[in-house]
Each structure stands twice: as C-alpha cells, then as structure tokens.
Amino acid sequence: MSRRANPRHEAFLDWVTAIAVFLLLSPIAWVFLASVRPDRDIMSASLVPTSVTFVHFLSLFQRTDFMIALANSLVVGIVVALLTVAIAVPASYSISRFRYVGRDVMAALILGTQMLPGVAVMVPIVVIVRSLGLTNTLTALIFIHLALGLPIAVWMLRGYIDSVPRELEEAAMIDGTGQIGAMLRITFPLIRPAVVAVGTFAFVLSWGEYLMALALISKTEVKTLPLALQTLFDPYSFSWGEVMAGGVVIALPTIVLFLMFRNQLVGGLTSGGVKG
Amino acid sequence: MVSSSLLAAQPGRRKTMTADRILPYVLIAPAVIVATIIAVIPLIYDVWLSLQDWYLLRQPTPVWGGLKNFRTLIYDVSLWSAFWRTWVWTLGTVAVEIVLALPIALLLNRDTLVARVASALILLPWVMPFIVLGYGWQFLLDSQVGTVHFMLRALGIAGDSSVLNDPTLAFTVIIFISGWKGTPFLVLALIAAMKAIPDELYEAAEVDGASAVTRFMHVTLPAIQNTMLIIALVLGILAFYSFDLAWIMTKGGPQSATTILGIKMYNAIFNDLRPAYAAAISVVMLVVLAIASALSLRLRRAEA
C-alpha cells in the first residue's frame, strides 16, 4: 500500500510477510518433511530431522494396491486431460469466433457447471451410474471428472482465442484453407501454451478428486490414489511416514504443475472459476 | 446475428453457407452434451428422485411417494442439528477466511521481492487435494506425534488426547482448517481489488493527514468491500456444500459433532440405504442456498 516506500518499514513488513506465509504453508511442508523422516524420528516427535530416508516411498511402491491406484489415477487423469482439451478447444473457439442463436445460453450452461458443487449432484449421479451398471468402473469416473476442468478450460481458452487477431485466420482462408483448417493451422498453434495449461489443470483436478471416487468405487482394482491413501491409513497399524509419503505422491504433481502454470491458473481462477 | 461465420458474406461461397451455419453448433455440441449429462440431467433427476418412496431395506424399488420424504425430513431431529451445524460451519469458515485473508492481502500487496515470492506460493493450500491436507492435519493433531497437538497441549487447549476426539474442539479445529484452505483464493481476489485502487486516493488521504488506519478504513476497505462480499458468497456456497475435509478427518464424529449436511446426505445413501431421502436432502440444500444467495445479493444492492 505504501507506494512511496520507507525501506525500514518495508523490511519489517517483509519479515512479517515471510513469517505469515511460512505459518500458512507449514502444514503442507510438514507432510513433505514427514515423508522423508525415519519412523523413529517421527515417533520421537522431535522437530529437528536427524536423517533423510526414502524407505516410506520404497515400501509404498512395493505395495500392489498402491501401484494399481497409481496406474488408475494416471489413466483417469490423462484421459480426462485429453478429453477436456478435445472438447474445450472447439467449444471455446465456437464461443469466441461466431455469433449465433443460443450461443450465450450454451456458454452460460457450460460455465455454470463450474459453480455446481460435487455434493449437490452426488446423489443423482450415484443412482444413475448404478442403474447403468457402471459402478466400480473408471469409465464413469472419467466422464464425471470431465466436469472438474471443462468449464474453466472453456473460459480460459476463449480469452486466449479472443486475443488472436481474426485477420490471421482470414488471411489463411483467402489462401484456400477452410474455417477448420484456419483454426487448426493458425489459431491452435498460437494458443498451444494455454491448451497445455488447461489440460494440466484438468489432470491435477482429477488426480486429487475424492468425493466422486469414494461414492462410485469400492474395489481395489479400480481405486484411485486418494482412495488408496485412505486404505493405507485405515488399519490400526500404519506408518505415518508411509501415509505422508502417499500424500506427497498425490501432492507432487499438483505443486509442480501449479508452479509451472501459475500465471495462467491465477488469471483463470480470479476471472472465472472457483472450484477448489 | 450479423453473420454466422467470418466469410459468410463473401460471394461465391454459397455452397458452404449451410455448413458454415452449422459449424459453430457442431463445435460447441460436445461441451454442451457433457454439461447436460453431468449437471442438468442429475439436477432434474434429483428432484424426481426426492419425490419417490425408496428405502432399500423396505421398499427396494422406487414408487411414487409424493412429499413423503419432505414430511419425514421436517421431523428428523438429527437432520435439523446437522442443518444448523452446517450454518455454523459455513459462517465460521468464511469468517476465518476473511480474518486471515485481509491482513495477508495487505502484506502481499507491496512491491518487494518477498511479497512477490509469497504471492506465488500462497495459492498452495487452495490447489492441494483435500485428502493430502486432511491427513496432513490429522498427523499434526495426532496425540502421539503431532506437533500442533503438543503446542495445543502446552497452551492447555488439548489434554492428552487429540482435539479431534473432543466434539466441540474437533468441530472448531476443522472449521479453522476449512477456512485456512479457502484463504488463498480470497487473498488473490483482494489483491486484485487493491491493485485497482488509484494511487491518487491514497495521496489525497495522506495530504489530508490521514493515518494508515484511517486510510485503510476510508480508502481501502470501501474499495474492496464488493469483491470481498462476492468472493465470500462464493466461498460460503463451497463451505455449505463441504464434505471432504470433515469426512476425511473425523467421518462426521466424534458423536456426530462434525456431521454437516454433506455427510448426512452421504450417510443417507450409503449407510441408511435411502437414496430418495438423500435426494430430498440435496433438494432442500439447493433451495436453501438459492434463497440465501438471493437474499445476500439483494442486501448488497440495497446497501449500494
């Protein structure tokens, strides 16, 4: 706020900022820290780590149920990301480039699903999926996970396509390319970074999704990572280090991809979407 | 409706005119279909389902029940306590979010290296999956190994057993965690609103001899008020529809102290095996939320 800054004042506020943000993020840092501490270190409850170990990750990766869940989450996440992009790119192009009857209604419908919390549609979705005989299938989960990233993907891509000058496409079309050709050859390459970002975003949302997975899946062969982590935790004998290592496996892609695409995501979050 | 495509007005392309007119619909269709199947159809089906009589133990195939579920619902004492608990949860979560976000946004809305790095990292709790945060906090609050538990015990708040085993404390702590997760989103929105305040306003206030507090109260706060209200409403809706955190950390316990409506609904379908009743609960939640949002938006308009 103080734009004509007083350096000592600012330095003091910097300290306060650093401490505040450290406190805010420390619960997450603690998960990471615990995942590489030996069990006796954790049990002694000392704050100072004595040694770094990867035994928790190793024992995690030797568990078949966890590895199955890892594979399932990868399959679901990747398919969701690809489908989200494949559906969102043409939709946002249509909204951005054309004017037609019903456009605003359809755009509002797509973006409106972003505001709909999972809990609000959980009951009917569970009943519908059951009556279709799709409980305990990744197919049902993939389809439902499309709702996680699609609205924000359409919203963000539309903004990017808006910023690509129409003249570029028109020039290509005069050269004999059709509308779709112009879209694929001119606009798509220009918005590719945004496409990668929304695909990533869809992947990450699917990777950590809990409620629908819990409601639709109970068999070990089709469990995703959040459910597998729960299995790790539930029995009476468990290792905190192993549970935290599992948490890191779930958290890591989120953090890495978030830091990579932070700017696009923050723009998208603050302008349109809200799903957490 | 000027033209349906970029080149529709060009002569010599009449053949492709119809194709051009259909093209935008073809492009948007998959997204509309997905949104319809995942949102519109379930919502309509939910209303229909809530009017059925369907109790897997007694009435295994759904038959028309009219308002039966809603009549049951009115006399369901435990549902009512979950209802009020959900309001405490919602308002508590939003209160924590505002109390944490406001000072942090003020701190981050400065042009220093620390503030920039901090702004980049701040979003992490918001994007982190609930399952990671839930188990992370459970670890921190564990009575044998939890760092936060030891601090709470030193402060006299927690005894030898974890706060998660005490009904009141568990509810309080999980509300705090729920608010903590949502804080970054509000921080970002507030920073954006603060950046939009013209420098001249602060300069004028300074010329008038206004102190930092006065400047905050009379320049910053009025300017960010609207953003705060809208985002608080959005975060309130999300909190009202919570499930993950309370379920992951305490499964609604101890003694149903953290059983909010989302958990009540989940139990109705999966433990009590009453899908129609669960649907009735979710219809009520939708109605309540629609009324609450409309009221608070009207209130805001009346104020402005």
Coordinates of C-alpha atoms in Angstrom, one line a residue:
Chain A
M1 CA 0.0 0.0 0.0
S2 CA 2.6 2.5 0.9
R3 CA 3.8 3.3 -2.5
R4 CA 6.4 5.8 -1.5
A5 CA 8.2 3.1 0.5
N6 CA 10.1 3.7 3.6
P7 CA 12.8 1.0 3.4
R8 CA 13.0 0.1 7.1
H9 CA 9.2 -0.1 7.2
E10 CA 9.2 -2.3 4.2
A11 CA 11.9 -4.6 5.6
F12 CA 9.9 -5.0 8.7
L13 CA 6.8 -5.8 6.7
D14 CA 8.8 -8.3 4.6
W15 CA 9.6 -10.2 7.8
V16 CA 6.0 -10.2 8.9
T17 CA 5.1 -11.5 5.4
A18 CA 7.7 -14.2 5.4
I19 CA 6.6 -15.4 8.8
A20 CA 2.9 -15.3 8.0
V21 CA 3.3 -17.2 4.7
F22 CA 5.6 -19.7 6.4
L23 CA 2.9 -20.4 9.0
L24 CA 0.3 -20.7 6.4
L25 CA 2.2 -23.2 4.3
S26 CA 3.9 -25.1 7.2
P27 CA 1.2 -27.8 7.4
I28 CA 2.0 -28.7 3.8
A29 CA 5.7 -28.5 4.4
W30 CA 5.2 -30.8 7.4
V31 CA 3.7 -33.5 5.1
F32 CA 6.7 -33.4 2.8
L33 CA 9.1 -33.4 5.8
A34 CA 7.5 -36.4 7.5
S35 CA 7.6 -38.4 4.3
V36 CA 11.4 -38.4 4.3
R37 CA 12.0 -38.8 8.1
P38 CA 12.6 -42.3 9.6
D39 CA 9.8 -43.6 11.7
R40 CA 11.7 -43.4 15.0
D41 CA 12.3 -39.7 14.2
I42 CA 8.6 -39.1 13.7
M43 CA 7.7 -41.1 16.8
S44 CA 10.1 -39.2 19.0
A45 CA 8.2 -36.1 17.9
S46 CA 11.4 -34.0 17.7
L47 CA 11.3 -31.0 15.4
V48 CA 14.8 -31.5 14.1
P49 CA 15.2 -34.1 11.4
T50 CA 18.2 -36.3 12.1
S51 CA 18.4 -38.1 8.8
V52 CA 16.7 -38.2 5.4
T53 CA 15.3 -41.5 4.3
F54 CA 13.2 -42.8 1.3
V55 CA 12.1 -46.0 2.9
H56 CA 8.5 -44.8 3.1
F57 CA 8.4 -44.3 -0.7
L58 CA 10.1 -47.6 -1.3
S59 CA 7.7 -49.6 0.8
L60 CA 4.8 -47.6 -0.8
F61 CA 5.9 -48.6 -4.3
Q62 CA 6.2 -52.2 -3.3
R63 CA 2.5 -52.3 -2.3
T64 CA 0.5 -53.7 -5.2
D65 CA -2.7 -51.9 -4.2
F66 CA -0.9 -48.6 -4.2
M67 CA 0.7 -49.2 -7.6
I68 CA -2.6 -50.2 -9.1
A69 CA -4.1 -47.0 -7.7
L70 CA -1.2 -45.0 -9.2
A71 CA -1.8 -46.6 -12.6
N72 CA -5.6 -45.9 -12.3
S73 CA -5.1 -42.3 -11.4
L74 CA -2.7 -41.8 -14.3
V75 CA -5.1 -43.4 -16.7
V76 CA -8.1 -41.4 -15.5
G77 CA -6.1 -38.2 -15.3
I78 CA -4.6 -38.4 -18.7
V79 CA -7.8 -39.4 -20.4
V80 CA -9.6 -36.6 -18.6
A81 CA -7.0 -34.1 -19.6
L82 CA -7.1 -35.2 -23.3
L83 CA -10.9 -35.2 -23.4
T84 CA -11.2 -31.9 -21.7
V85 CA -8.9 -30.3 -24.2
A86 CA -10.6 -32.1 -27.2
I87 CA -13.9 -30.8 -26.0
A88 CA -12.9 -27.4 -24.7
V89 CA -10.8 -26.2 -27.7
P90 CA -13.7 -26.4 -30.3
A91 CA -16.2 -25.1 -27.8
S92 CA -14.2 -22.1 -26.8
Y93 CA -13.4 -21.4 -30.5
S94 CA -17.1 -21.5 -31.3
I95 CA -18.0 -19.1 -28.5
S96 CA -15.2 -16.8 -29.3
R97 CA -15.4 -16.6 -33.1
F98 CA -19.1 -17.0 -34.1
R99 CA -22.3 -15.3 -33.3
Y100 CA -25.4 -17.5 -33.4
V101 CA -28.7 -18.1 -31.8
G102 CA -28.3 -19.8 -28.4
R103 CA -24.6 -19.1 -28.0
D104 CA -24.9 -17.2 -24.8
V105 CA -27.2 -19.7 -23.2
M106 CA -24.9 -22.6 -24.1
A107 CA -21.9 -20.7 -22.9
A108 CA -23.7 -20.0 -19.6
L109 CA -24.6 -23.6 -19.3
I110 CA -21.0 -24.8 -19.7
L111 CA -19.6 -22.2 -17.4
G112 CA -22.4 -22.6 -14.9
T113 CA -21.4 -26.2 -14.1
Q114 CA -18.3 -24.7 -12.5
M115 CA -20.5 -23.3 -9.8
L116 CA -22.1 -26.6 -9.1
P117 CA -20.5 -28.3 -6.1
G118 CA -20.0 -32.1 -6.3
V119 CA -22.1 -32.7 -3.2
A120 CA -25.1 -31.1 -5.0
V121 CA -25.2 -33.8 -7.7
M122 CA -23.6 -36.7 -5.9
V123 CA -26.9 -38.5 -5.0
P124 CA -28.4 -38.5 -8.5
I125 CA -25.1 -39.3 -10.1
V126 CA -24.6 -42.3 -7.8
V127 CA -28.0 -43.6 -8.6
I128 CA -27.7 -43.0 -12.3
V129 CA -24.2 -44.6 -12.5
R130 CA -25.5 -47.6 -10.5
S131 CA -28.5 -48.1 -12.7
L132 CA -26.3 -48.0 -15.8
G133 CA -24.2 -50.7 -14.1
L134 CA -21.1 -48.5 -14.2
T135 CA -20.2 -48.5 -10.5
N136 CA -16.6 -49.6 -10.0
T137 CA -15.5 -48.6 -13.5
L138 CA -13.0 -46.0 -14.5
T139 CA -15.3 -45.0 -17.4
A140 CA -17.9 -43.5 -15.1
L141 CA -15.2 -41.7 -13.1
I142 CA -13.6 -40.3 -16.2
F143 CA -16.8 -39.0 -17.5
I144 CA -17.7 -37.3 -14.2
H145 CA -14.2 -35.8 -13.8
L146 CA -14.7 -34.0 -17.1
A147 CA -16.9 -31.6 -15.2
L148 CA -14.0 -30.6 -13.0
G149 CA -11.8 -28.8 -15.6
L150 CA -14.1 -28.3 -18.5
P151 CA -15.8 -25.0 -17.6
I152 CA -12.6 -23.3 -16.6
A153 CA -10.9 -24.6 -19.7
V154 CA -13.5 -23.2 -21.9
W155 CA -13.4 -19.9 -20.1
M156 CA -9.7 -19.5 -20.3
L157 CA -9.3 -20.7 -23.9
R158 CA -12.0 -18.4 -25.0
G159 CA -10.0 -15.5 -23.6
Y160 CA -6.9 -16.6 -25.4
I161 CA -8.7 -17.1 -28.7
D162 CA -10.2 -13.7 -28.4
S163 CA -6.7 -12.3 -28.3
V164 CA -5.7 -14.0 -31.6
P165 CA -6.5 -11.5 -34.4
R166 CA -9.2 -12.7 -36.8
E167 CA -7.1 -11.2 -39.7
L168 CA -4.6 -14.0 -39.3
E169 CA -7.3 -16.6 -39.9
E170 CA -8.9 -14.6 -42.7
A171 CA -5.5 -14.4 -44.5
A172 CA -5.2 -18.2 -44.3
M173 CA -8.7 -18.7 -45.5
I174 CA -8.2 -16.5 -48.5
D175 CA -5.2 -18.7 -49.3
G176 CA -7.8 -21.5 -49.6
T177 CA -7.9 -23.0 -46.2
G178 CA -11.3 -23.7 -44.7
Q179 CA -12.5 -22.4 -41.3
I180 CA -11.5 -25.5 -39.5
G181 CA -8.1 -25.5 -41.3
A182 CA -7.5 -22.0 -40.2
M183 CA -8.4 -22.9 -36.7
L184 CA -6.1 -25.9 -36.7
R185 CA -3.2 -24.3 -38.5
I186 CA -3.3 -20.7 -37.3
T187 CA -5.1 -20.3 -34.0
F188 CA -4.4 -23.6 -32.4
P189 CA -0.6 -23.3 -32.5
L190 CA -0.8 -19.8 -31.1
I191 CA -2.8 -20.9 -28.1
R192 CA -0.9 -24.1 -27.5
P193 CA 0.6 -23.0 -24.2
A194 CA -2.9 -22.2 -22.8
V195 CA -4.1 -25.6 -24.1
V196 CA -1.3 -27.4 -22.3
A197 CA -2.1 -25.4 -19.1
V198 CA -5.8 -26.3 -19.1
G199 CA -5.1 -29.9 -19.9
T200 CA -2.7 -30.0 -17.0
F201 CA -5.2 -28.3 -14.8
A202 CA -7.8 -30.9 -15.7
F203 CA -5.3 -33.7 -14.9
V204 CA -4.5 -32.2 -11.5
L205 CA -8.1 -31.8 -10.5
S206 CA -8.9 -35.4 -11.5
W207 CA -5.7 -36.7 -9.7
G208 CA -6.8 -35.4 -6.3
E209 CA -10.6 -35.8 -6.6
Y210 CA -12.1 -37.6 -3.6
L211 CA -15.8 -37.4 -3.3
M212 CA -17.0 -39.0 -6.6
A213 CA -14.2 -41.6 -6.4
L214 CA -15.4 -42.5 -2.9
A215 CA -19.0 -42.6 -4.0
L216 CA -18.5 -44.7 -7.1
I217 CA -15.6 -47.0 -6.4
S218 CA -15.1 -49.7 -3.7
K219 CA -13.0 -52.4 -5.5
T220 CA -9.2 -52.3 -5.1
E221 CA -8.6 -52.9 -8.9
V222 CA -10.3 -49.6 -9.8
K223 CA -9.3 -47.4 -6.8
T224 CA -7.6 -44.1 -7.5
L225 CA -4.8 -42.6 -5.4
P226 CA -6.9 -40.7 -2.8
L227 CA -8.8 -43.9 -2.0
A228 CA -5.6 -45.9 -1.8
L229 CA -4.2 -43.4 0.6
Q230 CA -7.3 -44.0 2.7
T231 CA -6.7 -47.7 2.7
L232 CA -3.1 -47.1 3.9
F233 CA -4.4 -45.1 6.8
D234 CA -7.4 -47.0 7.9
P235 CA -6.0 -50.2 9.6
Y236 CA -4.8 -50.0 13.2
S237 CA -1.2 -50.5 12.4
F238 CA 0.1 -48.0 9.9
S239 CA 3.2 -45.8 9.5
W240 CA 2.8 -42.1 9.5
G241 CA 5.8 -41.8 7.2
E242 CA 4.2 -44.1 4.7
V243 CA 0.8 -42.2 4.8
M244 CA 2.7 -38.9 4.4
A245 CA 4.7 -40.3 1.5
G246 CA 1.4 -41.3 -0.1
G247 CA 0.3 -37.7 0.4
V248 CA 3.4 -36.4 -1.3
V249 CA 2.8 -38.7 -4.3
I250 CA -0.7 -37.1 -4.6
A251 CA 0.5 -33.6 -3.9
L252 CA 3.6 -33.5 -6.0
P253 CA 2.1 -33.2 -9.5
T254 CA -0.2 -30.5 -8.2
I255 CA 2.7 -28.5 -6.9
V256 CA 5.0 -29.0 -9.9
L257 CA 2.4 -28.3 -12.5
F258 CA 0.9 -25.4 -10.4
L259 CA 4.3 -23.7 -10.2
M260 CA 4.8 -24.2 -14.0
F261 CA 1.5 -22.7 -15.0
R262 CA 0.8 -20.4 -12.1
N263 CA 0.2 -17.3 -14.2
Q264 CA -2.4 -18.9 -16.4
L265 CA -4.1 -20.5 -13.5
V266 CA -4.3 -17.4 -11.3
G267 CA -5.7 -15.5 -14.3
G268 CA -8.3 -18.2 -14.8
L269 CA -9.2 -18.6 -11.2
T270 CA -9.7 -14.9 -10.5
S271 CA -11.7 -14.2 -13.6
G272 CA -13.9 -17.2 -13.9
G273 CA -13.6 -20.4 -11.9
V274 CA -13.9 -21.2 -8.3
K275 CA -13.7 -25.0 -7.9
G276 CA -11.1 -25.9 -5.3
Chain B
M1 CA -26.6 -12.3 -35.5
V2 CA -24.5 -10.4 -38.1
S3 CA -23.1 -13.4 -39.8
S4 CA -22.6 -16.9 -38.9
S5 CA -19.0 -17.0 -39.9
L6 CA -16.1 -15.0 -41.0
L7 CA -16.6 -15.4 -44.6
A8 CA -20.3 -15.9 -44.8
A9 CA -20.7 -12.5 -46.5
Q10 CA -18.3 -13.3 -49.3
P11 CA -19.7 -14.1 -52.7
G12 CA -19.1 -17.4 -54.3
R13 CA -19.2 -19.4 -51.2
R14 CA -22.9 -20.1 -51.1
K15 CA -22.4 -23.8 -51.1
T16 CA -20.6 -23.7 -47.8
M17 CA -23.1 -21.3 -46.2
T18 CA -25.2 -24.0 -44.6
A19 CA -22.1 -25.8 -43.4
D20 CA -20.8 -22.5 -42.0
R21 CA -24.0 -22.0 -40.2
I22 CA -23.9 -25.5 -38.6
L23 CA -20.2 -25.4 -37.8
P24 CA -20.4 -23.3 -34.5
Y25 CA -23.1 -25.7 -33.2
V26 CA -21.0 -28.7 -34.1
L27 CA -18.0 -27.3 -32.3
I28 CA -19.8 -26.4 -29.1
A29 CA -22.0 -29.5 -29.0
P30 CA -19.7 -31.9 -27.1
A31 CA -19.2 -29.4 -24.3
V32 CA -23.0 -28.8 -24.1
I33 CA -23.7 -32.5 -24.0
V34 CA -21.2 -33.1 -21.2
A35 CA -22.6 -30.2 -19.2
T36 CA -26.1 -31.5 -19.7
I37 CA -25.3 -35.1 -18.7
I38 CA -23.2 -34.1 -15.7
A39 CA -25.2 -31.1 -14.4
V40 CA -28.7 -30.6 -15.9
I41 CA -29.9 -34.2 -16.0
P42 CA -28.7 -35.1 -12.5
L43 CA -30.4 -32.0 -11.1
I44 CA -33.7 -32.8 -12.7
Y45 CA -33.4 -36.4 -11.8
D46 CA -32.6 -35.4 -8.2
V47 CA -36.0 -33.6 -7.9
W48 CA -37.8 -36.6 -9.3
L49 CA -35.9 -38.9 -7.0
S50 CA -36.8 -36.8 -4.0
L51 CA -40.5 -37.5 -4.7
Q52 CA -40.1 -41.3 -4.7
D53 CA -40.5 -43.7 -1.9
W54 CA -37.3 -45.7 -2.0
Y55 CA -35.8 -47.4 1.0
L56 CA -33.6 -50.3 0.0
L57 CA -34.4 -52.3 3.1
R58 CA -38.2 -51.9 3.0
Q59 CA -39.1 -50.6 -0.4
P60 CA -36.3 -51.8 -2.8
T61 CA -37.9 -50.5 -6.0
P62 CA -38.8 -46.8 -6.1
V63 CA -42.5 -46.0 -6.1
W64 CA -44.1 -42.5 -6.2
G65 CA -44.1 -41.1 -2.7
G66 CA -45.1 -37.5 -3.3
L67 CA -43.9 -35.3 -0.5
K68 CA -43.3 -38.2 1.9
N69 CA -39.6 -37.6 2.1
F70 CA -40.0 -34.0 2.9
R71 CA -42.5 -34.8 5.6
T72 CA -40.0 -37.2 7.2
L73 CA -37.3 -34.6 6.8
I74 CA -39.2 -32.0 8.8
Y75 CA -39.4 -34.3 11.9
D76 CA -35.8 -35.6 11.5
V77 CA -34.2 -34.1 14.6
S78 CA -30.6 -35.2 13.7
L79 CA -31.0 -33.6 10.3
W80 CA -32.0 -30.4 11.9
S81 CA -29.0 -30.3 14.1
A82 CA -26.9 -31.1 11.0
F83 CA -28.6 -28.2 9.3
W84 CA -27.7 -25.7 12.0
R85 CA -24.3 -27.2 12.3
T86 CA -23.7 -26.6 8.6
W87 CA -24.6 -22.9 9.1
V88 CA -22.1 -22.6 11.9
W89 CA -19.6 -24.4 9.7
T90 CA -20.3 -22.1 6.7
L91 CA -20.2 -18.8 8.6
G92 CA -17.2 -19.9 10.6
T93 CA -15.3 -20.9 7.5
V94 CA -16.0 -17.6 5.8
A95 CA -15.1 -15.7 9.0
V96 CA -11.8 -17.5 9.3
E97 CA -11.1 -16.8 5.6
I98 CA -11.8 -13.1 5.9
V99 CA -9.8 -12.7 9.1
L100 CA -6.8 -14.5 7.7
A101 CA -7.0 -13.1 4.1
L102 CA -7.4 -9.4 4.8
P103 CA -4.0 -8.9 6.6
I104 CA -2.2 -11.3 4.3
A105 CA -3.6 -9.4 1.2
L106 CA -2.4 -6.1 2.7
L107 CA 1.1 -7.6 3.3
L108 CA 1.3 -9.1 -0.2
N109 CA 0.1 -6.1 -2.0
R110 CA 3.5 -4.5 -1.8
D111 CA 6.2 -4.3 -4.5
T112 CA 9.0 -6.2 -2.8
L113 CA 10.8 -9.5 -3.6
V114 CA 9.4 -11.2 -0.5
A115 CA 5.9 -10.1 -1.3
R116 CA 6.2 -11.4 -4.9
V117 CA 7.6 -14.8 -3.9
A118 CA 5.0 -15.1 -1.1
S119 CA 2.2 -14.3 -3.6
A120 CA 3.5 -17.1 -5.9
L121 CA 3.4 -19.6 -3.0
I122 CA 0.3 -18.6 -1.2
L123 CA -2.1 -20.5 -3.5
L124 CA -0.8 -23.9 -2.5
P125 CA -3.4 -24.7 0.2
W126 CA -6.1 -23.9 -2.2
V127 CA -4.9 -26.2 -5.0
M128 CA -3.8 -29.0 -2.7
P129 CA -6.2 -32.0 -2.7
F130 CA -8.3 -32.4 0.5
I131 CA -7.0 -35.9 1.1
V132 CA -3.5 -34.6 1.5
L133 CA -4.5 -31.7 3.7
G134 CA -6.9 -33.8 5.8
Y135 CA -4.3 -36.5 6.6
G136 CA -1.6 -33.8 7.0
W137 CA -3.6 -32.1 9.7
Q138 CA -4.5 -35.4 11.3
F139 CA -0.8 -36.0 11.6
L140 CA -0.2 -32.6 13.1
L141 CA -3.0 -33.1 15.6
D142 CA -2.1 -36.7 16.5
S143 CA -1.8 -37.2 20.2
Q144 CA 1.5 -39.1 19.9
V145 CA 3.4 -37.5 17.1
G146 CA 1.6 -34.3 16.3
T147 CA 3.5 -31.0 16.5
V148 CA 0.3 -28.9 16.7
H149 CA -1.1 -31.2 19.3
F150 CA 1.9 -30.6 21.5
M151 CA 1.5 -26.8 21.1
L152 CA -2.2 -27.0 21.9
R153 CA -1.4 -29.2 25.0
A154 CA 1.2 -26.7 26.1
L155 CA -1.4 -24.0 25.8
G156 CA -3.8 -26.0 27.8
I157 CA -6.3 -26.3 25.0
A158 CA -5.8 -30.0 24.3
G159 CA -5.4 -32.7 27.0
D160 CA -3.6 -36.0 26.5
S161 CA -6.0 -36.9 23.8
S162 CA -6.1 -35.3 20.4
V163 CA -8.5 -32.3 19.9
L164 CA -10.1 -34.4 17.2
N165 CA -11.6 -36.7 19.9
D166 CA -13.4 -33.8 21.6
P167 CA -16.7 -32.9 19.9
T168 CA -16.5 -29.1 20.3
L169 CA -12.8 -28.8 19.7
A170 CA -12.9 -31.1 16.7
F171 CA -15.6 -29.0 15.1
T172 CA -13.7 -25.8 15.8
V173 CA -10.4 -27.1 14.6
I174 CA -11.9 -28.5 11.3
I175 CA -13.7 -25.2 10.7
F176 CA -10.4 -23.4 11.1
I177 CA -8.7 -25.9 8.6
S178 CA -11.6 -25.4 6.2
G179 CA -11.1 -21.6 6.4
W180 CA -7.3 -22.0 6.1
K181 CA -7.7 -23.9 2.8
G182 CA -10.0 -21.3 1.3
T183 CA -8.0 -18.3 2.4
P184 CA -5.6 -18.1 -0.6
F185 CA -8.5 -17.7 -3.0
L186 CA -9.8 -14.7 -1.1
V187 CA -6.3 -13.3 -0.8
L188 CA -5.8 -13.3 -4.6
A189 CA -9.2 -11.7 -5.2
L190 CA -8.5 -9.0 -2.5
I191 CA -5.0 -8.2 -4.0
A192 CA -6.6 -7.8 -7.4
A193 CA -9.2 -5.4 -5.9
M194 CA -6.5 -3.5 -4.1
K195 CA -4.3 -3.1 -7.2
A196 CA -7.3 -1.4 -8.9
I197 CA -7.4 1.4 -6.3
P198 CA -5.9 4.6 -7.8
D199 CA -2.8 5.9 -6.1
E200 CA -4.3 9.4 -6.1
L201 CA -6.8 8.3 -3.4
Y202 CA -4.0 7.4 -1.0
E203 CA -2.1 10.5 -1.8
A204 CA -5.1 12.7 -1.2
A205 CA -5.8 10.9 2.1
E206 CA -2.2 11.4 3.1
V207 CA -2.4 15.1 2.2
D208 CA -5.4 15.3 4.5
G209 CA -3.2 13.9 7.2
A210 CA -5.0 10.5 7.4
S211 CA -3.2 7.8 9.4
A212 CA -2.5 4.4 8.0
V213 CA -5.6 3.0 9.9
T214 CA -7.8 5.8 8.6
R215 CA -6.6 5.3 5.1
F216 CA -7.4 1.6 5.4
M217 CA -10.8 2.2 6.8
H218 CA -11.8 5.0 4.4
V219 CA -9.9 4.2 1.2
T220 CA -9.0 0.5 1.0
L221 CA -12.0 -1.1 2.8
P222 CA -14.7 0.7 0.8
A223 CA -12.9 -0.2 -2.5
I224 CA -12.5 -3.9 -1.8
Q225 CA -15.9 -4.3 0.0
N226 CA -17.7 -5.5 -3.1
T227 CA -15.1 -8.0 -4.1
M228 CA -14.9 -9.3 -0.5
L229 CA -18.7 -9.8 -0.4
I230 CA -18.9 -11.6 -3.8
I231 CA -16.0 -13.9 -3.1
A232 CA -17.2 -14.5 0.5
L233 CA -20.5 -15.6 -1.0
V234 CA -18.8 -18.0 -3.4
L235 CA -16.7 -19.4 -0.6
G236 CA -19.8 -19.6 1.6
I237 CA -21.5 -21.7 -1.1
L238 CA -18.5 -24.0 -1.3
A239 CA -18.4 -24.3 2.5
F240 CA -22.1 -25.1 2.7
Y241 CA -21.5 -28.0 0.3
S242 CA -18.5 -29.3 2.1
F243 CA -17.9 -33.0 2.6
D244 CA -14.3 -34.0 2.0
L245 CA -12.5 -32.4 5.0
A246 CA -14.9 -33.4 7.7
W247 CA -15.3 -36.9 6.3
I248 CA -11.6 -37.5 5.8
M249 CA -10.6 -36.2 9.3
T250 CA -13.4 -37.4 11.6
K251 CA -16.1 -39.2 9.4
G252 CA -18.6 -36.8 10.9
G253 CA -17.7 -37.7 14.5
P254 CA -17.0 -37.6 17.4
Q255 CA -20.7 -38.1 18.4
S256 CA -21.8 -36.5 15.1
A257 CA -20.1 -33.3 16.1
T258 CA -18.8 -32.7 12.6
T259 CA -21.8 -34.2 10.7
I260 CA -22.6 -31.4 8.3
L261 CA -25.3 -31.8 5.7
G262 CA -22.9 -33.2 3.0
I263 CA -22.0 -36.0 5.4
K264 CA -25.7 -36.5 6.4
M265 CA -26.5 -36.9 2.8
Y266 CA -23.7 -39.4 2.2
N267 CA -24.8 -41.4 5.1
A268 CA -28.4 -41.4 4.0
I269 CA -27.5 -43.0 0.7
F270 CA -24.6 -45.3 1.7
N271 CA -25.3 -46.3 5.3
D272 CA -29.1 -45.9 5.7
L273 CA -29.6 -47.0 2.1
R274 CA -32.3 -44.3 1.5
P275 CA -31.4 -42.7 -1.8
A276 CA -34.7 -40.9 -2.2
Y277 CA -34.3 -39.4 1.2
A278 CA -30.8 -38.3 0.4
A279 CA -32.1 -36.7 -2.8
A280 CA -34.7 -34.8 -0.7
I281 CA -31.9 -33.5 1.5
S282 CA -30.0 -32.3 -1.6
V283 CA -33.1 -30.6 -3.0
V284 CA -33.5 -28.8 0.3
M285 CA -29.9 -27.8 0.3
L286 CA -30.3 -26.3 -3.2
V287 CA -33.4 -24.4 -2.2
V288 CA -31.8 -23.0 0.9
L289 CA -28.7 -22.0 -0.9
A290 CA -30.7 -20.3 -3.7
I291 CA -32.7 -18.3 -1.1
A292 CA -29.6 -17.4 0.9
S293 CA -27.6 -16.2 -2.2
A294 CA -30.6 -14.2 -3.5
L295 CA -31.1 -12.5 -0.1
S296 CA -27.4 -11.6 0.4
L297 CA -27.2 -10.2 -3.1
R298 CA -30.3 -8.2 -2.6
L299 CA -28.9 -6.9 0.7
R300 CA -25.8 -5.9 -1.1
R301 CA -27.8 -4.0 -3.7
A302 CA -29.8 -2.3 -1.0
E303 CA -26.6 -1.1 0.6
A304 CA -25.1 0.2 -2.6

